[in-house]
Structure formats: structure tokens, C-alpha cells
PDB file of C-alpha atoms in Angstrom:
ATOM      1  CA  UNK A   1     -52.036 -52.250  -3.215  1.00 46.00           C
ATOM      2  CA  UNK A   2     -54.474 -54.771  -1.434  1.00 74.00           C
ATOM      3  CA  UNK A   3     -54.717 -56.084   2.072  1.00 91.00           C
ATOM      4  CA  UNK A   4     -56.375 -57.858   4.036  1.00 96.00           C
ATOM      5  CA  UNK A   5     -59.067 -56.056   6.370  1.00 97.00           C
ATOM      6  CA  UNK A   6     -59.752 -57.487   9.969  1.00 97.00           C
ATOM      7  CA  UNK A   7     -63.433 -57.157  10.349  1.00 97.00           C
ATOM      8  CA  UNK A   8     -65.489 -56.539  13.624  1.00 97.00           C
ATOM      9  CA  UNK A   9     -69.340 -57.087  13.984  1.00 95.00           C
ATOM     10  CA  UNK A  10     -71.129 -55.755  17.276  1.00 96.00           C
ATOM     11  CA  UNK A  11     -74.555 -55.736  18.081  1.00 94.00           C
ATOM     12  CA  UNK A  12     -76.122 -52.944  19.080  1.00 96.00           C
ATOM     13  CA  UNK A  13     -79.257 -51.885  20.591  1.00 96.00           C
ATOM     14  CA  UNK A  14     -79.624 -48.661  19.564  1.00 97.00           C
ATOM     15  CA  UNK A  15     -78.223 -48.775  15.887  1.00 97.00           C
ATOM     16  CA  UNK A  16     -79.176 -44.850  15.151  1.00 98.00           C
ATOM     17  CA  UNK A  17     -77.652 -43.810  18.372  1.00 98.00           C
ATOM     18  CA  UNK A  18     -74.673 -46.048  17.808  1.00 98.00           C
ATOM     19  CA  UNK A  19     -74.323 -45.083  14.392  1.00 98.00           C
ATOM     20  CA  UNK A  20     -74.294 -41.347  15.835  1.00 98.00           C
ATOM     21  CA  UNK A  21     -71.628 -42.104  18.856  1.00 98.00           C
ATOM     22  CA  UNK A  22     -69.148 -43.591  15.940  1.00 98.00           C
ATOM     23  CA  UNK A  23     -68.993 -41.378  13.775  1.00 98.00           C
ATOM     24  CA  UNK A  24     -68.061 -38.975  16.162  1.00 98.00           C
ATOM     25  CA  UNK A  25     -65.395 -41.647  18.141  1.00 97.00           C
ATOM     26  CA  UNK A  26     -64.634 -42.495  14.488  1.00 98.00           C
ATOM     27  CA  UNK A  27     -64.020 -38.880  12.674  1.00 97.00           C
ATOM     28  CA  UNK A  28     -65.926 -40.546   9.625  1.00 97.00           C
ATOM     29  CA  UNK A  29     -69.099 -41.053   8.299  1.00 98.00           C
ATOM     30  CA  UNK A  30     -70.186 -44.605   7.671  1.00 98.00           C
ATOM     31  CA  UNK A  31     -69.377 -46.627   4.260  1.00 96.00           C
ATOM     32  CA  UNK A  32     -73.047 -48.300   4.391  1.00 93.00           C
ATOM     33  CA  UNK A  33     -76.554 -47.702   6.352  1.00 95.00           C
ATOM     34  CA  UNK A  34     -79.684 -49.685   6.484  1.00 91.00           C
ATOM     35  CA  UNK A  35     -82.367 -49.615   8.738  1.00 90.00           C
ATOM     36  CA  UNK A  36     -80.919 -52.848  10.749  1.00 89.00           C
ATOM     37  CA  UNK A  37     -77.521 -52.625   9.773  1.00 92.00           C
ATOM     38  CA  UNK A  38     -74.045 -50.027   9.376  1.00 96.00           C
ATOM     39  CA  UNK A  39     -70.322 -50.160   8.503  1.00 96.00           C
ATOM     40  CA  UNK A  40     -67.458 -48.033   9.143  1.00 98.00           C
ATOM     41  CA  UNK A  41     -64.097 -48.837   7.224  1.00 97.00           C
ATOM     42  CA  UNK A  42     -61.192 -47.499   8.404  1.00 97.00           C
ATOM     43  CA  UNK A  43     -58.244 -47.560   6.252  1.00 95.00           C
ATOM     44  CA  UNK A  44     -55.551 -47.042   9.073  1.00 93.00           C
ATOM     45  CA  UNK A  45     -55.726 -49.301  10.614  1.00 94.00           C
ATOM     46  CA  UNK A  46     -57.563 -51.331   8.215  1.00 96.00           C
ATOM     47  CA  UNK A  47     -61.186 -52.112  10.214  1.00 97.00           C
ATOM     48  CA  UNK A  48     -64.475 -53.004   8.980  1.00 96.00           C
ATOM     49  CA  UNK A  49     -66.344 -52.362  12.128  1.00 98.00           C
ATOM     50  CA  UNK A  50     -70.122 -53.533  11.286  1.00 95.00           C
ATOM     51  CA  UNK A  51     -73.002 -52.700  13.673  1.00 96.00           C
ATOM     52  CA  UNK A  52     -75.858 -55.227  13.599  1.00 90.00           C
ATOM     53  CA  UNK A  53     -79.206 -55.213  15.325  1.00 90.00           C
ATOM     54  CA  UNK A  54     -80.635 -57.994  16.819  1.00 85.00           C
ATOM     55  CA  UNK A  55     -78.191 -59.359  19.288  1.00 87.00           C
ATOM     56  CA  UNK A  56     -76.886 -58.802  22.641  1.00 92.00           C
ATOM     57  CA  UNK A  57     -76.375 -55.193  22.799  1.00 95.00           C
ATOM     58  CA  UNK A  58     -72.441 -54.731  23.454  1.00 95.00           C
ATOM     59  CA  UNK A  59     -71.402 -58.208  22.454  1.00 95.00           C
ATOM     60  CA  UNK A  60     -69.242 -59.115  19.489  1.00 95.00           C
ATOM     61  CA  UNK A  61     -71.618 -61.037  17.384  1.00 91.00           C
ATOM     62  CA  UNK A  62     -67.940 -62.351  14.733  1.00 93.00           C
ATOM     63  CA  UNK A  63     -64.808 -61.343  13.851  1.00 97.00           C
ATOM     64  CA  UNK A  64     -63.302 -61.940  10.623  1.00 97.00           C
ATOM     65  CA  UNK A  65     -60.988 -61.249   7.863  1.00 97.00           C
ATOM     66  CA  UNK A  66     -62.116 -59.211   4.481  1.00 96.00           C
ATOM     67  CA  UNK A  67     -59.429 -60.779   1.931  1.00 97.00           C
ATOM     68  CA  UNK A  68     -58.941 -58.353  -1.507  1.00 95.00           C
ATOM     69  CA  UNK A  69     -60.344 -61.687  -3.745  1.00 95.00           C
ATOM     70  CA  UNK A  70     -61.647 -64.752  -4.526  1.00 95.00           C
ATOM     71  CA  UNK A  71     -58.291 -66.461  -5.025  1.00 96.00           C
ATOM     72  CA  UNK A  72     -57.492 -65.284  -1.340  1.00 96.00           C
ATOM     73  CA  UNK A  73     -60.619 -67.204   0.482  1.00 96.00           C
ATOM     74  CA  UNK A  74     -59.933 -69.807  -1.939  1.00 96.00           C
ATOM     75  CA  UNK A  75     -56.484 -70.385  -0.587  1.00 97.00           C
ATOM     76  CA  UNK A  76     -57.134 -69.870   2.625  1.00 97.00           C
ATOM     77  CA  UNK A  77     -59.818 -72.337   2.534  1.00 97.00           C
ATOM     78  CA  UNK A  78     -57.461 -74.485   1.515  1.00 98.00           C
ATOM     79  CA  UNK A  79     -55.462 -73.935   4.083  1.00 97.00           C
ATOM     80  CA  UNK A  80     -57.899 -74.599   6.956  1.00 97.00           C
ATOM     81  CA  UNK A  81     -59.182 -78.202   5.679  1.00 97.00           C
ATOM     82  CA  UNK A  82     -55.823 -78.881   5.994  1.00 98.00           C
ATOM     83  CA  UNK A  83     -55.522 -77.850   9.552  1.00 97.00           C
ATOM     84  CA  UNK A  84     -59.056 -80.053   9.866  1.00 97.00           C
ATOM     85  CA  UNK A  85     -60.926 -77.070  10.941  1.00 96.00           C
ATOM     86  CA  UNK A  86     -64.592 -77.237  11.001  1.00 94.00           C
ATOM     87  CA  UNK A  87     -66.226 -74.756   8.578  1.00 95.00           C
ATOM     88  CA  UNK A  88     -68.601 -73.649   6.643  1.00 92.00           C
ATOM     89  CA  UNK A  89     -68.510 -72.407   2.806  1.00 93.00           C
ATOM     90  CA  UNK A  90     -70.279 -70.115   0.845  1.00 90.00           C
ATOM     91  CA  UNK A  91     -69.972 -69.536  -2.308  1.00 88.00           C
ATOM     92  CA  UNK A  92     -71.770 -65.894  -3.877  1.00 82.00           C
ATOM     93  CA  UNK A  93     -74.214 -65.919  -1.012  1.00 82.00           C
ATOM     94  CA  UNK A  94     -75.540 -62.342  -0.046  1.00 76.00           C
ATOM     95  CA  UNK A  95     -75.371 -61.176   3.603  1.00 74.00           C
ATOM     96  CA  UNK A  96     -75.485 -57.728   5.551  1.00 73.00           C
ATOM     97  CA  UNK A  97     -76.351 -55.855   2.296  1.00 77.00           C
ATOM     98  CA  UNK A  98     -73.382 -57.567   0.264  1.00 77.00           C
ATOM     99  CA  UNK A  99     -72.509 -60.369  -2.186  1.00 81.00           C
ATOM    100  CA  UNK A 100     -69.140 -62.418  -1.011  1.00 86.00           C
ATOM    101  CA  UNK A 101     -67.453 -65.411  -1.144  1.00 93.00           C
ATOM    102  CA  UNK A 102     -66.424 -66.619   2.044  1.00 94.00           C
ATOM    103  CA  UNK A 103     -66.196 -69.431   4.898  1.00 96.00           C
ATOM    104  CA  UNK A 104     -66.663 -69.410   8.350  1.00 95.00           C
ATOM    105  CA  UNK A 105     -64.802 -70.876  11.190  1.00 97.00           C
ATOM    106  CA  UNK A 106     -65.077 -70.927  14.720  1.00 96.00           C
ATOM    107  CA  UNK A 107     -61.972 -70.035  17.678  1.00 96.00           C
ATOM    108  CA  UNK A 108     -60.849 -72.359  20.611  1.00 96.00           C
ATOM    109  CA  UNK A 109     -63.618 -70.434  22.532  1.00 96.00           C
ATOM    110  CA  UNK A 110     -66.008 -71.264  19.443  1.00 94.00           C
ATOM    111  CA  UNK A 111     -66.513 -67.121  18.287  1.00 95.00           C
ATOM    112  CA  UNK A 112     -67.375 -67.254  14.850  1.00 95.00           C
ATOM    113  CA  UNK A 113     -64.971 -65.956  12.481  1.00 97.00           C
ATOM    114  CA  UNK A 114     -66.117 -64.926   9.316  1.00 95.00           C
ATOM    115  CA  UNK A 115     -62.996 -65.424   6.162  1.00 96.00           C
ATOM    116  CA  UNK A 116     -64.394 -63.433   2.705  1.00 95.00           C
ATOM    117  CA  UNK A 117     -64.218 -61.552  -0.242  1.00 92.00           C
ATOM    118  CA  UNK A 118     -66.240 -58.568  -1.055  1.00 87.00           C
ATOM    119  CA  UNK A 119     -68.267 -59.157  -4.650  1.00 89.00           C
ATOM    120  CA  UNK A 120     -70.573 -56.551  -4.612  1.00 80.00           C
ATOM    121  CA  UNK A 121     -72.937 -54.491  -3.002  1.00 76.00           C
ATOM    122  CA  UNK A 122     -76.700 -55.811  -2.841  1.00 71.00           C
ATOM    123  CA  UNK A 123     -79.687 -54.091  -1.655  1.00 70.00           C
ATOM    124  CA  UNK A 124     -81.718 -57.031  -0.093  1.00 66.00           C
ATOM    125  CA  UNK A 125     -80.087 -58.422   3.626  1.00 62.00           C
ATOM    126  CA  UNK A 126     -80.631 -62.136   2.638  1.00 60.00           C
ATOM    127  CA  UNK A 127     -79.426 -63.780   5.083  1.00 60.00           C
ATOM    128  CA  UNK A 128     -81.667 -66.804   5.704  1.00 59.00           C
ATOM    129  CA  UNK A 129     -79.250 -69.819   5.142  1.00 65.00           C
ATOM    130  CA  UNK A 130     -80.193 -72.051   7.470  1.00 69.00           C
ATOM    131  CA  UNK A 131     -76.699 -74.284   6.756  1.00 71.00           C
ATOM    132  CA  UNK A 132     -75.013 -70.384   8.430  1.00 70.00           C
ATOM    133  CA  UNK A 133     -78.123 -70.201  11.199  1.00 67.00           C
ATOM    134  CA  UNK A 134     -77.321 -73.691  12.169  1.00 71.00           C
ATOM    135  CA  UNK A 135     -73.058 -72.528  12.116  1.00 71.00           C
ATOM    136  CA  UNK A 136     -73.738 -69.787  14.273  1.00 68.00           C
ATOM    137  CA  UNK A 137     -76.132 -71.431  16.950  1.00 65.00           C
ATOM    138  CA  UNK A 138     -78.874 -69.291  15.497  1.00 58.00           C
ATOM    139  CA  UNK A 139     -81.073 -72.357  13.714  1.00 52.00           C
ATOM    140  CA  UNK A 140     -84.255 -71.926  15.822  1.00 53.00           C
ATOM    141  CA  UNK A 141     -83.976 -68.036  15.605  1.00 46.00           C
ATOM    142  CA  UNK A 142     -86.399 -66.178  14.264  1.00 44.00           C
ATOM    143  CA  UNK A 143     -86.198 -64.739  10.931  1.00 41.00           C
ATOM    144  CA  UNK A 144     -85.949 -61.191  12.340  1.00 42.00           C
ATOM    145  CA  UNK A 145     -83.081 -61.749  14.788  1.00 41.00           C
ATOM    146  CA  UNK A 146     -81.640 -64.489  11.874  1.00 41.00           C
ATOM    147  CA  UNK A 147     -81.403 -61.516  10.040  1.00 42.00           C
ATOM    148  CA  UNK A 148     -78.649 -59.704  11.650  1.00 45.00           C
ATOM    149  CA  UNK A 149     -75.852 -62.831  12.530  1.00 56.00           C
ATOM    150  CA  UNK A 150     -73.798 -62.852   9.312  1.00 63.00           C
ATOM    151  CA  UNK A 151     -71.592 -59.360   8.458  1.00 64.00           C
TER     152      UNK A 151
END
């Protein structure tokens, strides 16, 4: 059965250390490693906790929501230009080392929130949009810390 997967994103400063102190707070390896980049998913409770370089160390750089398809962002995209939110849509864009569908919105206290689907895995980062840089406050960042704003 499917569900939905709340997702985390921290930056870290340190990502082999961090990487390291996880899997041992964790009790689990990690689902994905790059050199600027990891994921943990836990199944219970259902967390996609993604560690990104780049940032302020120990800040949440987005939360989000990994839906089980397509139809799900779609519907829930729906649902949010109805509420009038302000948001951003991508359509098969690759990010973090992944291909997804998926929108962004911001909360009351304007944390970006980050509503997908997982497509498939991809071996390039890619994450250059400026449309997303400019979404996330990043748009005069450079293309290294750019990089690391968007799983």
C-alpha cells in the first residue's frame, strides 16, 4: 500500500560526518550518497530525511511531502490554486540526484515546502532552475551553493 512520506532537508556542514552520526542515531544505512548530498528513508515513521551541503549548517533548508504518484501532486496542485497559494510547478525536472514531479509552496513563516512525486533516480544534481532559485530566495546564489536548495 502507498503513502505519503513527510520529507525533511537539513543542511549540513560536515555531510561525511553527518552522514556517519545518522546512521548510527538512525540504525540504517542511507538510501542515496553523493559527494554533496544523502538520504535516509525511514519507513516507520515514514521520513525522507535529506542532508544537503551548502547551507546553514543545522538549519532546515524545506520540508515537504513525497506523494506515491503523479495523479497525487496533480491533485494536490489542484487543490492549492484553489486555496490561492503562491507556488511554483515543475513538471519532470531533476533535483538532488532524482527526477520528480512536484510544486513548491511556501508556510505563513514563508519555509519552503516542497509537494512531489518520485520518477526516477538520476545521476546528475541539476538543479539550476533559476524560476526554483528565484522561489527559494536563492536567485543571486552561486551555482555551487544553488546546487544544494531543492531535495
Amino acid at each position: 500500500m502507498s503513502h505519503n512520506t513527510f520529507h525533511v532537508a537539513l543542511y549540513v556542514e560536515d555531510l561525511d560526518a553527518a552522514v556517519a552520526r545518522y546512521r548510527k542515531l538512525l540504525g540504517q544505512e542511507p538510501a542515496k550518497v553523493r559527494h554533496d548530498y544523502a538520504k535516509f528513508e525511514l519507513v516507520d515513521p515514514p521520513v525522507i530525511l535529506s542532508l544537503n551541503t551548502g547551507g546553514q549548517p543545522g538549519m532546515v533548508s524545506h520540508l515537504g511531502i513525497r506523494y506515491p504518484g503523479t495523479a497525487d501532486v496533480a491533485s494536490e496542485l489542484v487543490r492549492a490554486k484553489q486555496e490561492q497559494l503562491d507556488l511554483l510547478e515543475q513538471k519532470g525536472t531533476t533535483c538532488c540526484y532524482a527526477k520528480a514531479d512536484k510544486f513548491w509552496v511556501r508556510d505563513a513563516d514563508g519555509l519552503p515546502w516542497e509537494m512531489y512525486t518520485l520518477l526516477a533516480d538520476a545521476d546528475a544534481e541539476t538543479a539550476a532552475d533559476p524560476h526554483l532559485r528565484e522561489f527559494l530566495g536563492q536567485a543571486d546564489a552561486t551555482r555551487e551553493s544553488a546546487s544544494t536548495g531543492c531535495c
